[in-house]
């Protein structure tokens, strides 16, 4: 087979099966940020970012433990735990205008109020959202406040 055909076969194979993830997979040292925002009139959206020791966003296999508590009474509104892999992290465009940038996130997604236990509905009702990510013997955590109304 000529070099031309070998190169074309290699290119076709790479395009068919992908070239693998190019996201950083250095060991995470801390939770860089957690983002929580009201989404629609009846839910919130959550994602988080891990960083390695140099501060560069990274991916990891591990367990996510999510809790949402009433900001006034500390009453548990929602709790869930699940496993994630490096493949669950994606590169996303964040921010707007001069703050727009790309980063590597793990998207938890949208949680509707109907999935929670009695979300408070007064004008200033708020909750504390806590994300813990455990990989190996290391647990990284972040917390953010969300206003429900």
Short mmCIF file of N, CA and C in Angstrom, two decimals:
data_model
loop_
_atom_site.label_atom_id
_atom_site.label_comp_id
_atom_site.label_asym_id
_atom_site.label_seq_id
_atom_site.Cartn_x
_atom_site.Cartn_y
_atom_site.Cartn_z
N UNK A 1 0.86 -1.18 0.00
CA UNK A 1 0.00 0.00 0.00
C UNK A 1 0.90 1.23 0.00
N UNK A 2 0.55 2.23 -0.81
CA UNK A 2 1.36 3.43 -0.89
C UNK A 2 1.18 4.29 0.35
N UNK A 3 2.11 5.20 0.56
CA UNK A 3 2.04 6.12 1.70
C UNK A 3 0.77 6.97 1.65
N UNK A 4 0.35 7.31 0.44
CA UNK A 4 -0.86 8.12 0.26
C UNK A 4 -2.07 7.38 0.80
N UNK A 5 -2.22 6.10 0.43
CA UNK A 5 -3.37 5.32 0.89
C UNK A 5 -3.28 5.03 2.38
N UNK A 6 -2.09 4.82 2.90
CA UNK A 6 -1.91 4.59 4.34
C UNK A 6 -2.34 5.83 5.12
N UNK A 7 -1.94 6.99 4.64
CA UNK A 7 -2.30 8.25 5.30
C UNK A 7 -3.81 8.47 5.26
N UNK A 8 -4.44 8.19 4.11
CA UNK A 8 -5.89 8.36 3.99
C UNK A 8 -6.63 7.38 4.90
N UNK A 9 -6.14 6.13 4.99
CA UNK A 9 -6.77 5.14 5.86
C UNK A 9 -6.65 5.57 7.33
N UNK A 10 -5.49 6.07 7.72
CA UNK A 10 -5.29 6.55 9.09
C UNK A 10 -6.20 7.73 9.38
N UNK A 11 -6.31 8.67 8.46
CA UNK A 11 -7.19 9.83 8.64
C UNK A 11 -8.64 9.39 8.76
N UNK A 12 -9.08 8.48 7.92
CA UNK A 12 -10.46 7.99 7.99
C UNK A 12 -10.73 7.30 9.31
N UNK A 13 -9.77 6.52 9.79
CA UNK A 13 -9.93 5.84 11.08
C UNK A 13 -10.05 6.85 12.21
N UNK A 14 -9.19 7.87 12.21
CA UNK A 14 -9.24 8.90 13.25
C UNK A 14 -10.55 9.66 13.22
N UNK A 15 -11.03 9.99 12.03
CA UNK A 15 -12.29 10.72 11.92
C UNK A 15 -13.48 9.86 12.33
N UNK A 16 -13.40 8.56 12.06
CA UNK A 16 -14.50 7.66 12.40
C UNK A 16 -14.57 7.40 13.89
N UNK A 17 -13.44 7.12 14.49
CA UNK A 17 -13.42 6.71 15.89
C UNK A 17 -12.99 7.82 16.84
N UNK A 18 -12.65 8.98 16.32
CA UNK A 18 -12.23 10.09 17.16
C UNK A 18 -10.76 9.96 17.52
N UNK A 19 -10.22 11.04 18.00
CA UNK A 19 -8.80 11.06 18.35
C UNK A 19 -8.63 11.08 19.86
N UNK A 20 -9.72 10.86 20.60
CA UNK A 20 -9.63 10.84 22.06
C UNK A 20 -9.82 12.23 22.62
N UNK A 21 -9.96 12.27 23.91
CA UNK A 21 -10.20 13.54 24.59
C UNK A 21 -8.91 14.35 24.67
N UNK A 22 -9.01 15.63 24.45
CA UNK A 22 -7.85 16.50 24.59
C UNK A 22 -7.98 17.36 25.86
N UNK A 23 -8.93 17.02 26.72
CA UNK A 23 -9.11 17.75 27.96
C UNK A 23 -8.05 17.32 28.97
N UNK A 24 -7.63 18.25 29.80
CA UNK A 24 -6.65 17.98 30.85
C UNK A 24 -7.19 16.91 31.79
N UNK A 25 -6.36 15.93 32.13
CA UNK A 25 -6.78 14.92 33.10
C UNK A 25 -5.79 14.79 34.26
N UNK A 26 -5.08 15.89 34.54
CA UNK A 26 -4.22 15.91 35.73
C UNK A 26 -5.09 15.75 36.98
N UNK A 27 -4.50 15.23 38.03
CA UNK A 27 -5.24 15.03 39.27
C UNK A 27 -5.79 16.36 39.79
N UNK A 28 -7.08 16.41 40.14
CA UNK A 28 -7.64 17.67 40.67
C UNK A 28 -7.12 17.98 42.07
N UNK A 29 -6.87 19.27 42.31
CA UNK A 29 -6.37 19.73 43.60
C UNK A 29 -7.44 20.47 44.39
N UNK A 30 -8.39 21.08 43.67
CA UNK A 30 -9.46 21.83 44.33
C UNK A 30 -10.62 22.05 43.37
N UNK A 31 -11.79 22.42 43.95
CA UNK A 31 -12.94 22.76 43.14
C UNK A 31 -12.81 24.25 42.81
N UNK A 32 -12.57 24.53 41.54
CA UNK A 32 -12.32 25.89 41.08
C UNK A 32 -13.55 26.77 41.24
N UNK A 33 -14.70 26.21 40.87
CA UNK A 33 -15.94 26.97 41.04
C UNK A 33 -17.14 26.05 40.93
N UNK A 34 -18.24 26.54 41.47
CA UNK A 34 -19.54 25.90 41.32
C UNK A 34 -20.48 27.00 40.84
N UNK A 35 -21.27 26.69 39.85
CA UNK A 35 -22.19 27.66 39.27
C UNK A 35 -23.62 27.17 39.50
N UNK A 36 -24.43 28.03 40.07
CA UNK A 36 -25.84 27.71 40.30
C UNK A 36 -26.66 28.90 39.83
N UNK A 37 -27.66 28.65 39.02
CA UNK A 37 -28.51 29.74 38.53
C UNK A 37 -29.95 29.27 38.43
N UNK A 38 -30.86 30.20 38.65
CA UNK A 38 -32.27 29.92 38.45
C UNK A 38 -32.47 29.66 36.97
N UNK A 39 -33.21 28.58 36.66
CA UNK A 39 -33.49 28.25 35.26
C UNK A 39 -34.98 28.03 35.11
N UNK A 40 -35.61 28.93 34.39
CA UNK A 40 -37.06 28.90 34.29
C UNK A 40 -37.67 29.37 35.60
N UNK A 41 -38.97 29.25 35.72
CA UNK A 41 -39.64 29.71 36.94
C UNK A 41 -39.65 28.64 38.02
N UNK A 42 -39.23 27.41 37.67
CA UNK A 42 -39.39 26.32 38.64
C UNK A 42 -38.18 25.39 38.73
N UNK A 43 -36.98 25.94 38.59
CA UNK A 43 -35.82 25.08 38.68
C UNK A 43 -34.51 25.83 38.74
N UNK A 44 -33.44 25.08 38.96
CA UNK A 44 -32.09 25.64 38.98
C UNK A 44 -31.19 24.77 38.11
N UNK A 45 -30.10 25.36 37.64
CA UNK A 45 -29.11 24.66 36.84
C UNK A 45 -27.78 24.73 37.56
N UNK A 46 -27.00 23.62 37.52
CA UNK A 46 -25.75 23.55 38.29
C UNK A 46 -24.65 22.90 37.45
N UNK A 47 -23.45 23.46 37.53
CA UNK A 47 -22.26 22.78 37.03
C UNK A 47 -21.09 23.15 37.93
N UNK A 48 -20.00 22.38 37.82
CA UNK A 48 -18.81 22.71 38.60
C UNK A 48 -17.56 22.51 37.76
N UNK A 49 -16.46 23.13 38.25
CA UNK A 49 -15.18 23.08 37.55
C UNK A 49 -14.12 22.63 38.56
N UNK A 50 -13.32 21.64 38.18
CA UNK A 50 -12.20 21.19 38.99
C UNK A 50 -10.91 21.78 38.43
N UNK A 51 -9.90 21.95 39.28
CA UNK A 51 -8.61 22.47 38.83
C UNK A 51 -7.47 21.63 39.39
N UNK A 52 -6.40 21.52 38.60
CA UNK A 52 -5.21 20.83 39.08
C UNK A 52 -4.37 21.79 39.92
N UNK A 53 -3.22 21.34 40.39
CA UNK A 53 -2.39 22.14 41.29
C UNK A 53 -1.91 23.44 40.65
N UNK A 54 -1.84 23.48 39.31
CA UNK A 54 -1.40 24.70 38.62
C UNK A 54 -2.55 25.67 38.38
N UNK A 55 -3.79 25.26 38.70
CA UNK A 55 -4.95 26.10 38.47
C UNK A 55 -5.65 25.85 37.15
N UNK A 56 -5.13 24.93 36.37
CA UNK A 56 -5.72 24.61 35.08
C UNK A 56 -6.91 23.67 35.27
N UNK A 57 -8.01 23.94 34.61
CA UNK A 57 -9.20 23.09 34.70
C UNK A 57 -8.87 21.68 34.29
N UNK A 58 -9.48 20.70 34.99
CA UNK A 58 -9.16 19.31 34.75
C UNK A 58 -10.39 18.42 34.87
N UNK A 59 -10.21 17.16 34.55
CA UNK A 59 -11.27 16.15 34.61
C UNK A 59 -10.84 15.04 35.56
N UNK A 60 -11.79 14.23 36.00
CA UNK A 60 -11.45 13.09 36.85
C UNK A 60 -12.64 12.15 36.95
N UNK A 61 -12.34 10.90 37.26
CA UNK A 61 -13.37 9.94 37.62
C UNK A 61 -13.65 10.11 39.10
N UNK A 62 -14.92 10.02 39.51
CA UNK A 62 -15.21 10.15 40.93
C UNK A 62 -16.70 10.08 41.22
N UNK A 63 -17.03 10.50 42.43
CA UNK A 63 -18.41 10.50 42.90
C UNK A 63 -18.82 11.93 43.22
N UNK A 64 -20.00 12.32 42.75
CA UNK A 64 -20.57 13.63 43.04
C UNK A 64 -21.64 13.45 44.11
N UNK A 65 -21.56 14.27 45.15
CA UNK A 65 -22.57 14.29 46.21
C UNK A 65 -23.15 15.71 46.24
N UNK A 66 -24.42 15.82 45.87
CA UNK A 66 -25.09 17.12 45.78
C UNK A 66 -26.12 17.25 46.89
N UNK A 67 -26.07 18.33 47.65
CA UNK A 67 -27.11 18.62 48.64
C UNK A 67 -27.56 20.06 48.48
N UNK A 68 -28.86 20.25 48.67
CA UNK A 68 -29.45 21.59 48.66
C UNK A 68 -30.22 21.73 49.95
N UNK A 69 -29.90 22.78 50.73
CA UNK A 69 -30.56 23.01 52.02
C UNK A 69 -31.23 24.37 52.02
N UNK A 70 -32.30 24.47 52.78
CA UNK A 70 -32.98 25.75 53.00
C UNK A 70 -31.97 26.69 53.65
N UNK A 71 -31.82 27.89 53.11
CA UNK A 71 -30.85 28.84 53.62
C UNK A 71 -31.17 29.39 54.99
N UNK A 72 -32.41 29.33 55.41
CA UNK A 72 -32.81 29.84 56.73
C UNK A 72 -32.79 28.75 57.79
N UNK A 73 -33.43 27.63 57.52
CA UNK A 73 -33.60 26.59 58.54
C UNK A 73 -32.57 25.47 58.44
N UNK A 74 -31.81 25.42 57.35
CA UNK A 74 -30.84 24.36 57.08
C UNK A 74 -31.52 23.01 56.82
N UNK A 75 -32.83 23.02 56.58
CA UNK A 75 -33.59 21.81 56.28
C UNK A 75 -33.17 21.27 54.91
N UNK A 76 -32.99 19.95 54.83
CA UNK A 76 -32.59 19.32 53.58
C UNK A 76 -33.73 19.39 52.56
N UNK A 77 -33.43 19.96 51.39
CA UNK A 77 -34.42 20.05 50.31
C UNK A 77 -34.18 19.00 49.23
N UNK A 78 -32.92 18.63 49.05
CA UNK A 78 -32.58 17.70 47.97
C UNK A 78 -31.22 17.08 48.26
N UNK A 79 -31.08 15.80 47.94
CA UNK A 79 -29.79 15.12 48.05
C UNK A 79 -29.72 14.04 46.99
N UNK A 80 -28.55 13.92 46.38
CA UNK A 80 -28.34 12.88 45.39
C UNK A 80 -26.84 12.62 45.28
N UNK A 81 -26.49 11.38 44.93
CA UNK A 81 -25.09 11.01 44.76
C UNK A 81 -25.00 10.09 43.55
N UNK A 82 -23.96 10.28 42.72
CA UNK A 82 -23.78 9.45 41.55
C UNK A 82 -22.32 9.49 41.12
N UNK A 83 -21.94 8.53 40.30
CA UNK A 83 -20.58 8.45 39.77
C UNK A 83 -20.48 9.20 38.46
N UNK A 84 -19.33 9.82 38.23
CA UNK A 84 -19.03 10.45 36.95
C UNK A 84 -17.67 9.94 36.48
N UNK A 85 -17.45 10.04 35.18
CA UNK A 85 -16.16 9.69 34.59
C UNK A 85 -15.58 10.92 33.92
N UNK A 86 -14.34 10.82 33.50
CA UNK A 86 -13.70 11.92 32.78
C UNK A 86 -14.51 12.31 31.55
N UNK A 87 -15.20 11.34 30.97
CA UNK A 87 -16.00 11.59 29.77
C UNK A 87 -17.22 12.47 30.04
N UNK A 88 -17.60 12.63 31.32
CA UNK A 88 -18.74 13.49 31.66
C UNK A 88 -18.35 14.97 31.70
N UNK A 89 -17.07 15.26 31.60
CA UNK A 89 -16.59 16.65 31.57
C UNK A 89 -16.52 17.10 30.12
N UNK A 90 -16.96 18.33 29.86
CA UNK A 90 -16.97 18.85 28.50
C UNK A 90 -16.39 20.26 28.49
N UNK A 91 -15.91 20.65 27.33
CA UNK A 91 -15.46 22.02 27.16
C UNK A 91 -16.68 22.85 26.77
N UNK A 92 -16.89 23.97 27.48
CA UNK A 92 -18.07 24.79 27.24
C UNK A 92 -17.67 26.26 27.15
N UNK A 93 -18.44 27.01 26.40
CA UNK A 93 -18.25 28.45 26.33
C UNK A 93 -19.08 29.07 27.44
N UNK A 94 -18.41 29.85 28.29
CA UNK A 94 -19.06 30.47 29.44
C UNK A 94 -18.94 31.98 29.34
N UNK A 95 -19.83 32.69 30.03
CA UNK A 95 -19.76 34.14 30.08
C UNK A 95 -20.26 34.80 28.81
N UNK A 96 -20.25 36.13 28.84
CA UNK A 96 -20.72 36.91 27.70
C UNK A 96 -19.78 38.09 27.47
N UNK A 97 -19.78 38.57 26.24
CA UNK A 97 -19.00 39.75 25.91
C UNK A 97 -17.52 39.58 26.23
N UNK A 98 -16.94 40.57 26.88
CA UNK A 98 -15.51 40.51 27.18
C UNK A 98 -15.18 39.46 28.24
N UNK A 99 -16.21 38.90 28.90
CA UNK A 99 -15.99 37.85 29.90
C UNK A 99 -16.14 36.45 29.31
N UNK A 100 -16.45 36.34 28.02
CA UNK A 100 -16.65 35.04 27.39
C UNK A 100 -15.33 34.28 27.33
N UNK A 101 -15.38 33.00 27.69
CA UNK A 101 -14.20 32.14 27.67
C UNK A 101 -14.65 30.67 27.60
N UNK A 102 -13.74 29.79 27.30
CA UNK A 102 -14.05 28.37 27.34
C UNK A 102 -13.42 27.76 28.58
N UNK A 103 -14.09 26.76 29.12
CA UNK A 103 -13.59 26.08 30.31
C UNK A 103 -14.12 24.65 30.31
N UNK A 104 -13.53 23.81 31.15
CA UNK A 104 -13.94 22.42 31.26
C UNK A 104 -14.88 22.27 32.44
N UNK A 105 -16.11 21.83 32.18
CA UNK A 105 -17.12 21.75 33.23
C UNK A 105 -17.67 20.34 33.36
N UNK A 106 -18.23 20.06 34.52
CA UNK A 106 -19.05 18.86 34.71
C UNK A 106 -20.46 19.38 34.96
N UNK A 107 -21.34 19.16 34.01
CA UNK A 107 -22.69 19.70 34.08
C UNK A 107 -23.60 18.77 34.88
N UNK A 108 -24.08 19.24 36.01
CA UNK A 108 -25.04 18.47 36.80
C UNK A 108 -26.41 18.55 36.13
N UNK A 109 -26.71 19.72 35.56
CA UNK A 109 -27.96 19.89 34.84
C UNK A 109 -29.01 20.64 35.63
N UNK A 110 -30.24 20.49 35.18
CA UNK A 110 -31.37 21.20 35.78
C UNK A 110 -32.06 20.34 36.81
N UNK A 111 -32.38 20.95 37.94
CA UNK A 111 -33.17 20.29 38.98
C UNK A 111 -34.42 21.13 39.19
N UNK A 112 -35.57 20.54 38.96
CA UNK A 112 -36.82 21.29 39.12
C UNK A 112 -37.22 21.32 40.59
N UNK A 113 -37.97 22.33 40.95
CA UNK A 113 -38.44 22.46 42.33
C UNK A 113 -39.32 21.27 42.73
N UNK A 114 -39.98 20.67 41.75
CA UNK A 114 -40.84 19.52 42.07
C UNK A 114 -40.02 18.31 42.53
N UNK A 115 -38.72 18.28 42.23
CA UNK A 115 -37.84 17.21 42.69
C UNK A 115 -37.35 17.45 44.12
N UNK A 116 -37.59 18.65 44.63
CA UNK A 116 -37.11 19.02 45.96
C UNK A 116 -38.24 18.89 46.98
N UNK A 117 -37.87 18.84 48.25
CA UNK A 117 -38.83 18.73 49.35
C UNK A 117 -39.26 20.11 49.83
N UNK A 118 -40.43 20.56 49.41
CA UNK A 118 -41.03 21.80 49.91
C UNK A 118 -40.11 23.01 49.83
N UNK A 119 -39.81 23.43 48.62
CA UNK A 119 -39.00 24.63 48.42
C UNK A 119 -39.72 25.81 49.03
N UNK A 120 -39.05 26.60 49.88
CA UNK A 120 -39.71 27.78 50.45
C UNK A 120 -40.11 28.75 49.34
N UNK A 121 -41.24 29.43 49.52
CA UNK A 121 -41.71 30.29 48.44
C UNK A 121 -41.88 31.75 48.84
N UNK A 122 -41.29 32.15 49.98
CA UNK A 122 -41.39 33.58 50.30
C UNK A 122 -40.46 34.38 49.39
N UNK A 123 -40.61 35.67 49.42
CA UNK A 123 -39.93 36.55 48.47
C UNK A 123 -38.41 36.40 48.48
N UNK A 124 -37.82 36.20 49.64
CA UNK A 124 -36.36 36.12 49.75
C UNK A 124 -35.86 34.72 50.03
N UNK A 125 -36.65 33.71 49.72
CA UNK A 125 -36.27 32.32 49.98
C UNK A 125 -34.99 31.97 49.22
N UNK A 126 -34.08 31.35 49.93
CA UNK A 126 -32.82 30.96 49.30
C UNK A 126 -32.35 29.61 49.83
N UNK A 127 -31.45 29.03 49.09
CA UNK A 127 -30.90 27.73 49.48
C UNK A 127 -29.40 27.72 49.35
N UNK A 128 -28.77 26.80 50.06
CA UNK A 128 -27.33 26.59 49.97
C UNK A 128 -27.10 25.30 49.20
N UNK A 129 -26.41 25.42 48.07
CA UNK A 129 -26.12 24.28 47.21
C UNK A 129 -24.68 23.86 47.46
N UNK A 130 -24.49 22.60 47.84
CA UNK A 130 -23.15 22.09 48.12
C UNK A 130 -22.86 20.91 47.20
N UNK A 131 -21.71 20.97 46.55
CA UNK A 131 -21.24 19.90 45.68
C UNK A 131 -19.94 19.36 46.28
N UNK A 132 -19.90 18.05 46.51
CA UNK A 132 -18.66 17.39 46.92
C UNK A 132 -18.28 16.40 45.83
N UNK A 133 -17.03 16.44 45.44
CA UNK A 133 -16.51 15.52 44.42
C UNK A 133 -15.41 14.70 45.06
N UNK A 134 -15.58 13.38 45.07
CA UNK A 134 -14.58 12.51 45.68
C UNK A 134 -13.93 11.68 44.59
N UNK A 135 -12.60 11.73 44.56
CA UNK A 135 -11.81 10.92 43.66
C UNK A 135 -10.69 10.30 44.48
N UNK A 136 -10.63 8.98 44.47
CA UNK A 136 -9.65 8.30 45.32
C UNK A 136 -9.95 8.62 46.78
N UNK A 137 -8.94 9.11 47.50
CA UNK A 137 -9.10 9.47 48.91
C UNK A 137 -9.28 10.97 49.10
N UNK A 138 -9.50 11.71 48.03
CA UNK A 138 -9.60 13.16 48.08
C UNK A 138 -11.02 13.62 47.84
N UNK A 139 -11.52 14.47 48.73
CA UNK A 139 -12.84 15.08 48.55
C UNK A 139 -12.66 16.58 48.37
N UNK A 140 -13.19 17.10 47.27
CA UNK A 140 -13.16 18.52 46.95
C UNK A 140 -14.58 19.04 47.05
N UNK A 141 -14.75 20.26 47.53
CA UNK A 141 -16.12 20.75 47.71
C UNK A 141 -16.24 22.23 47.36
N UNK A 142 -17.48 22.60 47.06
CA UNK A 142 -17.82 23.98 46.78
C UNK A 142 -19.25 24.23 47.21
N UNK A 143 -19.56 25.49 47.50
CA UNK A 143 -20.89 25.84 47.96
C UNK A 143 -21.29 27.19 47.36
N UNK A 144 -22.57 27.29 47.04
CA UNK A 144 -23.10 28.52 46.45
C UNK A 144 -24.52 28.72 46.95
N UNK A 145 -24.95 29.97 47.02
CA UNK A 145 -26.31 30.32 47.43
C UNK A 145 -27.16 30.60 46.21
N UNK A 146 -28.41 30.13 46.23
CA UNK A 146 -29.35 30.39 45.15
C UNK A 146 -30.64 30.96 45.73
N UNK A 147 -31.19 31.99 45.07
CA UNK A 147 -32.49 32.55 45.48
C UNK A 147 -33.54 31.90 44.60
N UNK A 148 -34.57 31.33 45.25
CA UNK A 148 -35.56 30.55 44.53
C UNK A 148 -36.58 31.42 43.79
N UNK A 149 -36.81 32.64 44.23
CA UNK A 149 -37.82 33.50 43.59
C UNK A 149 -37.22 34.72 42.99
#
